[in-house]
Short mmCIF file of C-alpha atoms in Angstrom, two decimals:
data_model
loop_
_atom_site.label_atom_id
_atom_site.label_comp_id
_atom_site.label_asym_id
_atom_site.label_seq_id
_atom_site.Cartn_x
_atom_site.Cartn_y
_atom_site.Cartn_z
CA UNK A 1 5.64 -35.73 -1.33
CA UNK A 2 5.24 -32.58 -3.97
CA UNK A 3 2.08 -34.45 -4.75
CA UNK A 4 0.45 -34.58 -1.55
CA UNK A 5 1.76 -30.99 -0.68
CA UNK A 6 -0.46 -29.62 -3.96
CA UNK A 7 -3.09 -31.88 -2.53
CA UNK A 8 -2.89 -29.89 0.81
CA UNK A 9 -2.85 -26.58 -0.75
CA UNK A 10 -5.81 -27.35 -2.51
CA UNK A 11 -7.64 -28.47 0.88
CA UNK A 12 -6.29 -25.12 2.07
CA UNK A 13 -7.81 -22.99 -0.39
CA UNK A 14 -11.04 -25.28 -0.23
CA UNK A 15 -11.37 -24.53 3.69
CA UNK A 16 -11.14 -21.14 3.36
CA UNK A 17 -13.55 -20.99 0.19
CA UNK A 18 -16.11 -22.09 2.96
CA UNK A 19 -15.29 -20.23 5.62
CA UNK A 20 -16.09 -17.33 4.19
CA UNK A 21 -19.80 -15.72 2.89
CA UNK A 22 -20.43 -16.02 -0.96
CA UNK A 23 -19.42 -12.85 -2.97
CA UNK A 24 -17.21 -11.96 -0.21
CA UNK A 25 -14.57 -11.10 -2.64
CA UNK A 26 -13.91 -7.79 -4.59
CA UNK A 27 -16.38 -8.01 -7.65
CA UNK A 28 -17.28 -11.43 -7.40
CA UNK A 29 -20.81 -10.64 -7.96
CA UNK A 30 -20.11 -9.06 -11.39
CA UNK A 31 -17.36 -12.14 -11.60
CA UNK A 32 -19.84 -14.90 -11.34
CA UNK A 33 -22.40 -13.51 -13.99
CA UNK A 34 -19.60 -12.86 -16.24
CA UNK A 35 -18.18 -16.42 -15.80
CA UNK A 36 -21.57 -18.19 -16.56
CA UNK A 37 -22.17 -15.73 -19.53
CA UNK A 38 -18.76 -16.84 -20.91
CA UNK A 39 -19.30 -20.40 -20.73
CA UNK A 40 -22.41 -19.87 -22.75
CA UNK A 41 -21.51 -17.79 -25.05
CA UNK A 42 -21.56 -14.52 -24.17
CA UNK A 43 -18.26 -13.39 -24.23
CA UNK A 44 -18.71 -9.82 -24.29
CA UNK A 45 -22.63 -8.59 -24.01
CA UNK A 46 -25.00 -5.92 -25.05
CA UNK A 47 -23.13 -2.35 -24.29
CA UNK A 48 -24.48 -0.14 -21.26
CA UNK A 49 -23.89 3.73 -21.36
CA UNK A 50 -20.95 4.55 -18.50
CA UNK A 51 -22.56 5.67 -15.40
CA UNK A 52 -20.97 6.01 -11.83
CA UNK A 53 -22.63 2.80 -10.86
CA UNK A 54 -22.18 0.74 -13.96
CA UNK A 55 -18.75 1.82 -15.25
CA UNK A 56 -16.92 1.52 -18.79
CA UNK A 57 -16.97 -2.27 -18.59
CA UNK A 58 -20.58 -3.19 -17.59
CA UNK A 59 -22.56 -5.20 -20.25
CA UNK A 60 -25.89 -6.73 -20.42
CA UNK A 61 -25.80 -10.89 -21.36
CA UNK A 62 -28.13 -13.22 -22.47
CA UNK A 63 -28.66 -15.90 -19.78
CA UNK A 64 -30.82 -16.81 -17.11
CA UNK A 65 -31.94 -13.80 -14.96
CA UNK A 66 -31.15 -15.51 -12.15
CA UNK A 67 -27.68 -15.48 -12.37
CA UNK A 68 -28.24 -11.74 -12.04
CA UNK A 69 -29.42 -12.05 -8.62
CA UNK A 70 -25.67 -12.32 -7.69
CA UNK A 71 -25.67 -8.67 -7.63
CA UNK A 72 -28.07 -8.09 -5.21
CA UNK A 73 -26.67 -10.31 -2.28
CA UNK A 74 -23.67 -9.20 -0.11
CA UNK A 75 -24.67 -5.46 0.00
CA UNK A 76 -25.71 -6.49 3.74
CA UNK A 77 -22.13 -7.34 5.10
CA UNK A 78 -19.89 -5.98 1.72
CA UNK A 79 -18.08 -3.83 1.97
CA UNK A 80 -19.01 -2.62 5.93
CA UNK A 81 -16.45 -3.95 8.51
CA UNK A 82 -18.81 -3.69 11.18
CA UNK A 83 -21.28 -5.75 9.49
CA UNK A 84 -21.57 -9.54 10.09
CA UNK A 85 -21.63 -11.76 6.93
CA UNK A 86 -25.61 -12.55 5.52
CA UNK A 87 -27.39 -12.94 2.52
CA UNK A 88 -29.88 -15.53 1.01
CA UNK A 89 -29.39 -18.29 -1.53
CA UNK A 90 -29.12 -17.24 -5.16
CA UNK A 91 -31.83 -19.57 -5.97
CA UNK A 92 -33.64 -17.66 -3.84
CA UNK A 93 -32.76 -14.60 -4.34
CA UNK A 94 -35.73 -12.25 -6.10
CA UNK A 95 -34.54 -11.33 -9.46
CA UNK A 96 -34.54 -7.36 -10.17
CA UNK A 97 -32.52 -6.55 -13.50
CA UNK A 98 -34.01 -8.45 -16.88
CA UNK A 99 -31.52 -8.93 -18.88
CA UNK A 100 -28.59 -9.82 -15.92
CA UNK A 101 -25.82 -7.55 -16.64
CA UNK A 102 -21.62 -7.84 -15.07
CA UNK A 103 -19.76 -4.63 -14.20
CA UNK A 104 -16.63 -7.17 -15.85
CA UNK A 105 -18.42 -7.53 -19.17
CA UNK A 106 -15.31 -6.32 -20.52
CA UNK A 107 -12.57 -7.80 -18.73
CA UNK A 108 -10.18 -10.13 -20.87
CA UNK A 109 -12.20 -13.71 -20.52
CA UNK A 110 -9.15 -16.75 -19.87
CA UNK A 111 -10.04 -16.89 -16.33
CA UNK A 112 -13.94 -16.81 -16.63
CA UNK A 113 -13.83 -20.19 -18.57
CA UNK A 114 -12.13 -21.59 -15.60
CA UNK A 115 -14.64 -20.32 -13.28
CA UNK A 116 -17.05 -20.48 -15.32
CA UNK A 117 -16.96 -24.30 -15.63
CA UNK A 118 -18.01 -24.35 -12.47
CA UNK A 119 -21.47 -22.97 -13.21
CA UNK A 120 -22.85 -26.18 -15.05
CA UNK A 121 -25.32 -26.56 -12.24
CA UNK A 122 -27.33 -23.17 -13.01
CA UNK A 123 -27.98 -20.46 -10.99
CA UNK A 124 -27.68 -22.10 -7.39
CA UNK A 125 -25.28 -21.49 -4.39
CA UNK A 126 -23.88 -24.95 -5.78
CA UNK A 127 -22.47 -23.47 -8.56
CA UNK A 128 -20.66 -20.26 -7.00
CA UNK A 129 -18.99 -22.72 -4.72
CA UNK A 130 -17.59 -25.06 -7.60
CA UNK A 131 -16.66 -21.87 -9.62
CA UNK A 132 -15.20 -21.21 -6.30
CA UNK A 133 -13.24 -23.93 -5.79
CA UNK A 134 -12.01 -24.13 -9.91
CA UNK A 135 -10.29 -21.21 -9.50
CA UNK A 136 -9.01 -22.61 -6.48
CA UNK A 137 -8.18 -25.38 -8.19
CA UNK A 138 -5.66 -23.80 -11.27
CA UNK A 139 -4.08 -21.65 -8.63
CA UNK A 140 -2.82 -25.01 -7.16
CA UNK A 141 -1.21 -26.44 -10.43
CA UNK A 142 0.42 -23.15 -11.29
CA UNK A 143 1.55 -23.01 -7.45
CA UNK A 144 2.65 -26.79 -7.97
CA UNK A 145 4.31 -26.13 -10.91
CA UNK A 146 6.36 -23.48 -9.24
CA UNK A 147 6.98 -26.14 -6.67
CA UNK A 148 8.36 -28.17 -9.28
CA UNK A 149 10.24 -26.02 -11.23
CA UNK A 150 12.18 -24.77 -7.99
CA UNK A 151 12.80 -28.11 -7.28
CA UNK A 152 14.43 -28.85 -10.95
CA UNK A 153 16.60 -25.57 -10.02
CA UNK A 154 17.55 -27.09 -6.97
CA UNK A 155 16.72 -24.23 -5.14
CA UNK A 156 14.56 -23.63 -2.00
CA UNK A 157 10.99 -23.29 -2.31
CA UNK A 158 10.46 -21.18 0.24
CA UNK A 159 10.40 -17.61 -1.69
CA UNK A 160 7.30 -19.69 -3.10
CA UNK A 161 5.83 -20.53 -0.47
CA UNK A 162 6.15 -16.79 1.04
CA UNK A 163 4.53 -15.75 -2.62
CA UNK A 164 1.56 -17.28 -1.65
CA UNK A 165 0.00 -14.43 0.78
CA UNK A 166 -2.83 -14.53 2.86
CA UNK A 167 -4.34 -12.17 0.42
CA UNK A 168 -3.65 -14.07 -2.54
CA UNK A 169 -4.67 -17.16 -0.77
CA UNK A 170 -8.14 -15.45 0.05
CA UNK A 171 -8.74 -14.33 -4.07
CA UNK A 172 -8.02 -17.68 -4.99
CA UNK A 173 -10.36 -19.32 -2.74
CA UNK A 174 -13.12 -16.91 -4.22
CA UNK A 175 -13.76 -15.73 -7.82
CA UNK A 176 -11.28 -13.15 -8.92
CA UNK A 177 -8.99 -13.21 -12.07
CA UNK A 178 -6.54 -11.63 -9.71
CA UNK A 179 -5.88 -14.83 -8.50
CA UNK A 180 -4.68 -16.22 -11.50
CA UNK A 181 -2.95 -13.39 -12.61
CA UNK A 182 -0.42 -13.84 -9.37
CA UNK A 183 -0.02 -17.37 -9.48
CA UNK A 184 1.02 -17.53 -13.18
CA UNK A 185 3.23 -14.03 -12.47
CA UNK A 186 4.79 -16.66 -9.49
CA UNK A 187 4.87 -18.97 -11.77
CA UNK A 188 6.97 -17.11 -14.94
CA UNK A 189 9.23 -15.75 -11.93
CA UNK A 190 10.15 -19.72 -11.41
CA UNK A 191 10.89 -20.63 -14.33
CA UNK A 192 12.53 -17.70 -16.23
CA UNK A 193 15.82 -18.51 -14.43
CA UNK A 194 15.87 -21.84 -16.14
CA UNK A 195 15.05 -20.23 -19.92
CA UNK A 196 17.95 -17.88 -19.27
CA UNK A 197 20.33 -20.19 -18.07
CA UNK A 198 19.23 -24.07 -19.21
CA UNK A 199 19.24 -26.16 -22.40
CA UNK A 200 15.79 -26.29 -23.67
CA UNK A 201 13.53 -29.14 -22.21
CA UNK A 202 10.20 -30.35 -22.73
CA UNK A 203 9.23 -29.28 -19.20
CA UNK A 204 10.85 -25.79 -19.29
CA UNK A 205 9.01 -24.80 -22.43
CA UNK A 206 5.44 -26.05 -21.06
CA UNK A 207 5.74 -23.87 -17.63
CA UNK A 208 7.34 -20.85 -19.78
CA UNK A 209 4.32 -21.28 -22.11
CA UNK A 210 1.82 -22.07 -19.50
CA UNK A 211 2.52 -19.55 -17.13
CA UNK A 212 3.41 -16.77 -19.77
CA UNK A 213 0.14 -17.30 -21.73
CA UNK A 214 -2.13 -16.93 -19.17
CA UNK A 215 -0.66 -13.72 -17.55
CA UNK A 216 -0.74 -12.36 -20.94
CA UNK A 217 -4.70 -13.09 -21.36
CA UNK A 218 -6.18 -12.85 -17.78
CA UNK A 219 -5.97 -8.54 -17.24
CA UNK A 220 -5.48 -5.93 -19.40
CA UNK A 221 -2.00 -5.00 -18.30
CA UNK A 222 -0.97 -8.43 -18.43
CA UNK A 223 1.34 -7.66 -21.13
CA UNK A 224 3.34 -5.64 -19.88
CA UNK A 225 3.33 -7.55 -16.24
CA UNK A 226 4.83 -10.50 -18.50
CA UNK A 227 7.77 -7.88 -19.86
CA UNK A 228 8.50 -6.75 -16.44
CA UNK A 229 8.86 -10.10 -15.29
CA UNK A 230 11.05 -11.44 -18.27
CA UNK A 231 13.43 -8.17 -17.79
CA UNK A 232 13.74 -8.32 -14.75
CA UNK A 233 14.45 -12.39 -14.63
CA UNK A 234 17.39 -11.58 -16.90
CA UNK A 235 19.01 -9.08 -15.04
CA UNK A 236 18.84 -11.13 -11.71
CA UNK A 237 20.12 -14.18 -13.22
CA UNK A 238 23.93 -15.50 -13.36
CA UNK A 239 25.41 -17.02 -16.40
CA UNK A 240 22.48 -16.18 -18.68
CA UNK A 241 22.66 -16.96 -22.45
CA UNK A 242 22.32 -14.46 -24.90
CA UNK A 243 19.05 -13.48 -25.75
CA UNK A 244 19.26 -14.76 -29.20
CA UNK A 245 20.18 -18.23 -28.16
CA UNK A 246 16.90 -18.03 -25.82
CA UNK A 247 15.00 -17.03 -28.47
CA UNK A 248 16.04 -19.76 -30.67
CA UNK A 249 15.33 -22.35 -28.24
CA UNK A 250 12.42 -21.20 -27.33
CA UNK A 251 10.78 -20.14 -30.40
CA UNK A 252 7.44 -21.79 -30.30
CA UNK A 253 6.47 -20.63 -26.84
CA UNK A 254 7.60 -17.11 -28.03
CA UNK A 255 5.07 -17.05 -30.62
CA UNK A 256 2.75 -19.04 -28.38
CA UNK A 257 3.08 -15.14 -26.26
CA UNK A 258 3.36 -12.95 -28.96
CA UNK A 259 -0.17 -13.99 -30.00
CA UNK A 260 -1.54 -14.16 -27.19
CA UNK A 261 0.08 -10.35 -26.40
CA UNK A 262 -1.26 -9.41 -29.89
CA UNK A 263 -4.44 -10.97 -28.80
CA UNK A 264 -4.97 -9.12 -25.73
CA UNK A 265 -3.66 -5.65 -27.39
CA UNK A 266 -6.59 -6.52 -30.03
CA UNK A 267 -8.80 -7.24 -26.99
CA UNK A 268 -7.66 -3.98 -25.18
CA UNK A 269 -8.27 -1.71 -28.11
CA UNK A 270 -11.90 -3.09 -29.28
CA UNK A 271 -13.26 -4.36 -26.25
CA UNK A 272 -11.92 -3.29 -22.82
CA UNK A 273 -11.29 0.16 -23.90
CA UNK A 274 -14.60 0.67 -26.19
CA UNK A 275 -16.33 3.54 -24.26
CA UNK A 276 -13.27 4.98 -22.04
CA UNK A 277 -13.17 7.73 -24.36
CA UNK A 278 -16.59 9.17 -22.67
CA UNK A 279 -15.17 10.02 -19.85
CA UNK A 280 -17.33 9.58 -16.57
CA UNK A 281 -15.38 12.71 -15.32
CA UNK A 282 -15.74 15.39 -17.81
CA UNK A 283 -17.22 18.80 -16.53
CA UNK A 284 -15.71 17.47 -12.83
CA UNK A 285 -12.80 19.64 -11.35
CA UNK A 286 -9.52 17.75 -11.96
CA UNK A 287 -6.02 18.24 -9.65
CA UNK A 288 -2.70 19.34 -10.71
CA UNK A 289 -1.42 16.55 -11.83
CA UNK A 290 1.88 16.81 -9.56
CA UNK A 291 -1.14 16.09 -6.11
CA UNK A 292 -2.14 13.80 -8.27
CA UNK A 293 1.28 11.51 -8.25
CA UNK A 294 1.88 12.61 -4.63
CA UNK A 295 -1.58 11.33 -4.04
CA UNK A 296 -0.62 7.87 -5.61
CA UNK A 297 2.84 7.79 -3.83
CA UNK A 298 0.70 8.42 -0.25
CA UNK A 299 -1.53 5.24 -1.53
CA UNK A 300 1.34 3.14 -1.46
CA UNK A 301 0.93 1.39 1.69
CA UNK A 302 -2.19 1.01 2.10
CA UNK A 303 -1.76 -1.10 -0.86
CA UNK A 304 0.98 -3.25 0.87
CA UNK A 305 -1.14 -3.48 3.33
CA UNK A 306 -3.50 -5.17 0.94
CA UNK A 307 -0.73 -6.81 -1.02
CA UNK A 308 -0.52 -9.04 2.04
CA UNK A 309 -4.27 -9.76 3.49
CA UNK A 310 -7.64 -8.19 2.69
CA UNK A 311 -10.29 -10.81 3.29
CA UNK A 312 -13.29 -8.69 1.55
CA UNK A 313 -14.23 -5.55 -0.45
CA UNK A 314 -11.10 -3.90 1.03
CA UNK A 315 -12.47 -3.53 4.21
CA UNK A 316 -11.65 -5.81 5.73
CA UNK A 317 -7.67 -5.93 6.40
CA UNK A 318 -6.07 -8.79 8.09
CA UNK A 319 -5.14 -8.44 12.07
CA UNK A 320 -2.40 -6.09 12.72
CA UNK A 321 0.01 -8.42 14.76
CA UNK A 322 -0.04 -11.16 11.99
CA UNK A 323 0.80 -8.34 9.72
CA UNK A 324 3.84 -7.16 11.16
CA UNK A 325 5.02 -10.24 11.55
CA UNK A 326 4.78 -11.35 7.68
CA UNK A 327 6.15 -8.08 7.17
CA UNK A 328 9.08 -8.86 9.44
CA UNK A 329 9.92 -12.25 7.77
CA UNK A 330 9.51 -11.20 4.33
CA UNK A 331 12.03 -7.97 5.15
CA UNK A 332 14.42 -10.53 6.73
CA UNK A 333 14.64 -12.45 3.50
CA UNK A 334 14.43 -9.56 1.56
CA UNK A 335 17.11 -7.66 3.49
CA UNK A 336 19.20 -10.89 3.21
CA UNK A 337 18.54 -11.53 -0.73
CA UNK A 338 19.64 -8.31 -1.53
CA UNK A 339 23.24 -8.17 1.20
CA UNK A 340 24.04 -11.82 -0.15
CA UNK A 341 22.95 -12.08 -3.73
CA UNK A 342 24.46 -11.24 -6.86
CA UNK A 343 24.95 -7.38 -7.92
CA UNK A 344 22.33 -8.51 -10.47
CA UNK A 345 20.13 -9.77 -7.91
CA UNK A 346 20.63 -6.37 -6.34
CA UNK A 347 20.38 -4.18 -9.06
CA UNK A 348 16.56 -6.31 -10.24
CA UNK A 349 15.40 -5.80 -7.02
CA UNK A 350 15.78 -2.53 -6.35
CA UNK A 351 14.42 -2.13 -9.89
CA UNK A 352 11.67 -4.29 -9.35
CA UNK A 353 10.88 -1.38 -6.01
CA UNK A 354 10.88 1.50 -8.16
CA UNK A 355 9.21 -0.14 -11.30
CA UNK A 356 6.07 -1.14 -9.06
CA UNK A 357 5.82 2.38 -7.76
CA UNK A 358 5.80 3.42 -11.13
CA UNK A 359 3.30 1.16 -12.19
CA UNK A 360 1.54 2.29 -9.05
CA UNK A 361 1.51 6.01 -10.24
CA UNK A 362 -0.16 5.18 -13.91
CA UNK A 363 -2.87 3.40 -12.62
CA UNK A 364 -3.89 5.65 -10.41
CA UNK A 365 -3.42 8.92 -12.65
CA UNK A 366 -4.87 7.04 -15.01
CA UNK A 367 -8.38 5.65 -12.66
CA UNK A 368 -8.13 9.71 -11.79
CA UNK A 369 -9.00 11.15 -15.13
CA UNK A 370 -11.53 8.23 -15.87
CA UNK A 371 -13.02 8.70 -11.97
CA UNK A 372 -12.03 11.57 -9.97
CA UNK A 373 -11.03 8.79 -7.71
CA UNK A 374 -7.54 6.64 -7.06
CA UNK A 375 -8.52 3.20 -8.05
CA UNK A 376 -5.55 0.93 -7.62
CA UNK A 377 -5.44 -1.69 -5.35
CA UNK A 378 -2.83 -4.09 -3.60
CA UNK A 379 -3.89 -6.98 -5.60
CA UNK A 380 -2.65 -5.12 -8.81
CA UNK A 381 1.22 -4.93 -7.78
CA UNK A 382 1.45 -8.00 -6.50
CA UNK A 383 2.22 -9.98 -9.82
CA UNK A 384 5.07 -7.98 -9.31
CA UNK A 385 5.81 -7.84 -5.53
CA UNK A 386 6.33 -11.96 -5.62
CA UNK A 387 9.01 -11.42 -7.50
CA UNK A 388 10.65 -10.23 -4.63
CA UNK A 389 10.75 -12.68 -2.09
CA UNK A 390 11.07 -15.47 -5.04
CA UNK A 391 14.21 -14.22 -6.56
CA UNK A 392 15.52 -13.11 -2.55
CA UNK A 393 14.99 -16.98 -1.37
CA UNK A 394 16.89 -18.06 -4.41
CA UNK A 395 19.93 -16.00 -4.28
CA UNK A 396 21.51 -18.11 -0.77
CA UNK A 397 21.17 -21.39 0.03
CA UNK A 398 19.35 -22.64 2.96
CA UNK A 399 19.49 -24.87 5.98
CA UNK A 400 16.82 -26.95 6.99
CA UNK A 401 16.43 -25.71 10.16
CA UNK A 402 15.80 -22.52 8.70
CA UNK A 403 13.47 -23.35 6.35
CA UNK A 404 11.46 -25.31 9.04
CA UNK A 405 11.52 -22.07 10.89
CA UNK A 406 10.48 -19.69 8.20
CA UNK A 407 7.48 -22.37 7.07
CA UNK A 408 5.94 -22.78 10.69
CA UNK A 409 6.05 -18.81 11.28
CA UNK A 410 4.22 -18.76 7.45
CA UNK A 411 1.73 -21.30 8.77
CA UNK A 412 0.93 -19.40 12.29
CA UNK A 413 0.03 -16.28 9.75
CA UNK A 414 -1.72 -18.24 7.89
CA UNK A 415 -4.03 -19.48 10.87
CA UNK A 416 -4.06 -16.35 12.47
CA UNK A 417 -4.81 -14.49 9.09
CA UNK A 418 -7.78 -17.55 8.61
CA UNK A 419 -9.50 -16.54 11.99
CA UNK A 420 -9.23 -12.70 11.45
CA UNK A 421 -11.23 -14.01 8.24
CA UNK A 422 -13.81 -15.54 10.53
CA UNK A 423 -13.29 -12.85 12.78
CA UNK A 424 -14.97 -10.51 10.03
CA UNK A 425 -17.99 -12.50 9.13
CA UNK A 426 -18.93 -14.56 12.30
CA UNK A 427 -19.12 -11.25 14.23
CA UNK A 428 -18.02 -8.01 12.30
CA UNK A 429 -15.03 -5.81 13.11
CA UNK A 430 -16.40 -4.38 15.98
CA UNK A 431 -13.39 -2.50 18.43
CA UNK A 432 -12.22 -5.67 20.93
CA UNK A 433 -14.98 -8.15 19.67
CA UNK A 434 -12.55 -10.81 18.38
CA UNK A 435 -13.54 -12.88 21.19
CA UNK A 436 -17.16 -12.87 20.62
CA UNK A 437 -17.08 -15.12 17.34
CA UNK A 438 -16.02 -18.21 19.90
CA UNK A 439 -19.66 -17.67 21.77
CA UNK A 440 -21.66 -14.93 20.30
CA UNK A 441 -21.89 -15.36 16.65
CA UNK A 442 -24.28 -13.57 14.02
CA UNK A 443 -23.11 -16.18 10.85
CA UNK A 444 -21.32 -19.22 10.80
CA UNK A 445 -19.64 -20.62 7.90
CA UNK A 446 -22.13 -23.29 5.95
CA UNK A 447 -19.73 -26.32 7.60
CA UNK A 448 -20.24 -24.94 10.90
CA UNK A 449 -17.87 -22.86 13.04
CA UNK A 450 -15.47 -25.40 14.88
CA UNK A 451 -15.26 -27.72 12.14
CA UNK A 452 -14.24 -24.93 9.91
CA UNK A 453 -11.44 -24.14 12.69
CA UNK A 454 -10.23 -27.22 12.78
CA UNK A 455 -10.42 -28.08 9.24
CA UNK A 456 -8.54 -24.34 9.04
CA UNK A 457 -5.40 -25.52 11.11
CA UNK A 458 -5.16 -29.21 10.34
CA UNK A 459 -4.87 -28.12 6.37
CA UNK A 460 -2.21 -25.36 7.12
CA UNK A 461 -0.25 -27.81 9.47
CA UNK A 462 -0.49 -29.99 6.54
CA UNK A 463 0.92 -27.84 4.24
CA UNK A 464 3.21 -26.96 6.47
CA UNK A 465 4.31 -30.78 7.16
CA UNK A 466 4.75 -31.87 3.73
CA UNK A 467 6.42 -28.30 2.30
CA UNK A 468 9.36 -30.05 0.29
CA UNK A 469 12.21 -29.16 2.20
CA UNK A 470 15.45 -28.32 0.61
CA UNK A 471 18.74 -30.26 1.47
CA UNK A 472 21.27 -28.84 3.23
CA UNK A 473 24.51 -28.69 0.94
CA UNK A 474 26.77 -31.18 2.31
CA UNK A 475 24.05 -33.72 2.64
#
C-alpha cells in the first residue's frame, strides 16, 4: 500500500508537470540552462559583471546555444496574470545570447544533477519535461520516505501529507531547487524524532543522512535551515537522549553533514557570494533600517499566501476559497497540536513562529541593501513552516474517521488548487473568467484539456484512496 501511494504521488506531480506551460515556474528558465551546464561540466561558468537584469549569480557556460533559448520563452504569459500561457518549442526557439548564460550560475549545484539528468536528449521540449519530471521524481522518495519513517514511529501521516502544499506540489512538478529543499526539510522533520529518542538503526541513519545532506547542499542557507530543524526537533520531542549519546550513535552521518555544511560554507564564500560585495545598490537612497524590518514584517503574508499555492512567477496565487479553507484545516491542527501536545511541543512551535519571522526579516534586509527591493518569497520559509503541521499531527493520536476527513478535504484543495492552475494558463486571470477555460480557451495543456482534468482528479483521488491510514488505538 505505501508503495502504490508513492506511485500515485508521482502520477500526481506528473499530471500537473503537464498541465502547466514550460518555464512556468519561478526561474526555471535560468534553472534549466544551469541544470544541462552542470551535467556537462560546467558547474559554475564564465563570471558576468552584476547588472539589474543579470544579478550577482548570472554566469556564462559552455554548451549548446540552444539551451539558451530557454530564456527567451515564457516572457509572453510569465509573470502577467492576465496573460494566457504561450510560447514555442525550444528547438525552435531562435537563439539570441552566444555563449547561453543562467541567472543561477551560482546557486549550490545538488539539485541541478538531478534535473539535469533529465537533459540527455539536448536542447528539445523533451528534455525540460524529463528534467521536469526528475525532480518530480526525488520529491516522491523523500516524501515516501517520510511516509515511511512516520509509519516506523507509529504515528499518523497526516502532518505529512498536509506538508505537501499545493505550492510545493507545483515547484516540484517544475524545475526549482526549492522543491527539494522542502521535501528533504519534511523529510529531517520525520525522522529527527526517532534520532532523539531511538536506538540507532540502519534505516534511521540513511533518512537522517539522506535528508540532512541534501538540505545542507541544495541553497545557500541550507545550513542553517538544517540547525533550525535539528533544534527545534529536540525541544519538541519527549524522552530524548542526551545529545552526546546521539552523537555517538550517529557519528558517521554527523560527519556525513558536517562536510557537506563545510562544503556549502566553502561554496558560499567562493562561489555564491563572489561579486556581492559590488553592490547593485550603491549611490541608490537606502531606508532607515527600522521601515526596513517593518517593511519585512508587512511582507509576511503575502508570503503565506505563497507558502501555500503560487502556480507561476508569483503571480499567479491559488483561488481564494481553496485558500481559506487549507488555511482553516491547517489552523485546526495547528490550534489542536499546540492545546494537546507536550509543553515542548508548545514551546518549539511557538519558537518555530517567531524563528521564521526572523529568518523572514534577514532576508529581506539583507535582498534590501543588495537591491533596493524585498526579495523573499513564500517558498523560502517553508522548509520551516512544515515543521509545523508535522510535529502538530504527531503530538495526538488520531481516529480514522478523522484522518479520512482531513485527507478528502486535502484532496478537494488539491483539485480545486489544480484547476485554478489551469484556470491561469488556459484563459488568464481575467475578473470572473474562470468559466471560460471549459469553452473558450487560448492554450491547452500538450495532453489536451479534459484528459488533463480527468487525469488531475483520478490521481488526487488516488492518493487520496491509498493514503496509509493510521489505526485507531484500541484496534
Amino acid at each position: 500500500r505505501q508503495m502504490s501511494f508513492g506511485v500515485a504521488m508521482f502520477a500526481l506531480m506528473a499530471v500537473w508537470s503537464l498541465m502547466t506551460p514550460l518555464f512556468s515556474g519561478p526561474d526555471e528558465p535560468s534553472n534549466f540552462v544551469r541544470s544541462a551546464a552542470v551535467v556537462r561540466g560546467e558547474w559554475v561558468g564564465d563570471n558576468v559583471l552584476p547588472a539589474p537584469l543579470k544579478s550577482y549569480w548570472t554566469t556564462l557556460v559552455d554548451i549548446d546555444p540552444q539551451f539558451g533559448a530557454a530564456n527567451n520563452i515564457p516572457w509572453c504569459f510569465a509573470p502577467f496574470s492576465d496573460h494566457p500561457g504561450c510560447g514555442s518549442r525550444l528547438e525552435e526557439t531562435q537563439v539570441t545570447d552566444i555563449p547561453a548564460w543562467t541567472n543561477m550560475g551560482r546557486y549550490p549545484i545538488v539539485s541541478y544533477f538531478i534535473s539535469g539528468v533529465g537533459t540527455v536528449f539536448g536542447a528539445q521540449d523533451l528534455s525540460v519535461r524529463s528534467a521536469r519530471l526528475m525532480m518530480g521524481l526525488a520529491c516522491t522518495l523523500l516524501f515516501a520516505l517520510s511516509v515511511a519513517v512516520m509509519r516506523r514511529r507509529a504515528s499518523s501521516s497526516i502532518g505529512v501529507l498536509l506538508a505537501m502544499s499545493p505550492g510545493t506540489l507545483f515547484l516540484a512538478s517544475t524545475m526549482n531547487p526549492s522543491a527539494l529543499e522542502v521535501c528533504a526539510a519534511i523529510a529531517l522533520w520525520t525522522i529527527m524524532p526517532m534520532v532523539i529518542t531511538k536506538e540507532h538503526t540502519r534505516f534511521d541513519a540513511l533518512a537522517f543522512g539522506i535528508s540532512g545532506t541534501l538540505l545542507i547542499l541544495t541553497r545557500a542557507i541550507g545550513p542553517v535551515i538544517y540547525v533550525l530543524i535539528v533544534a527545534l526537533s529536540y525541544v519538541a520531542t519527549k524522552q530524548r537522549r542526551s545529545l552526546v549519546v546521539i552523537a555517538r550513535q550517529f557519528k558517521s552521518v554527523l560527519a556525513v553533514h558536517g562536510a557537506a555544511a563545510l562544503f556549502a560554507a566553502w561554496w558560499y564564500l567562493k562561489i555564491y557570494g563572489y561579486q556581492t560585495n559590488n553592490l547593485l545598490s550603491d549611490g541608490i537612497p537606502s531606508i532607515s533600517l527600522r521601515s526596513q524590518i517593518d517593511e519585512a514584517v508587512r511582507h509576511i503574508p503575502l508570503l503565506l499566501d505563497q507558502a501555500v499555492g503560487n502556480f507561476g512567477w508569483l503571480d499567479a496565487p491559488m483561488p481564494r476559497v481553496a485558500l481559506f479553507v487549507a488555511c482553516a484545516l491547517y489552523f485546526v491542527i495547528i490550534a489542536k497540536g499546540i492545546v494537546v501536545g507536550s509543553a515542548g511541543v508548545r514551546i518549539a512551535m511557538i519558537a518555530l513562529c517567531m524563528l521564521t519571522i526572523v529568518v523572514v526579516i534577514i532576508l529581506d534586509v539583507n535582498y534590501y541593501s543588495m537591491l533596493r527591493s524585498f526579495g523573499a518569497q513564500g517558498r523560502h520559509i517553508v522548509p520551516l513552516l512544515v515543521g509545523l503541521p508535522i510535529i502538530a499531527a504527531s503530538s495526538f493520536s488520531w481516529k480514522r474517521e478523522w484522518e479520512m476527513t482531513t485527507v478528502c478535504v486535502w484532496g478537494i484543495v488539491m483539485i480545486w488548487a489544480g484547476l485554478g492552475a489551469l484556470r491561469r494558463y488556459t484563459v488568464g486571470i481575467n475578473g470572473d473568467n474562470a468559466m471560460e477555460m471549459f469553452s473558450d480557451r487560448a492554450w491547452s495543456p500538450v495532453l489536451g484539456f479534459w484528459p488533463t482534468v480527468m487525469m488531475l482528479v483520478l490521481s488526487t483521488m488516488a492518493v487520496v484512496c491509498l493514503f496509509p491510514y493510521s489505526r485507531r488505538a484500541n484496534e
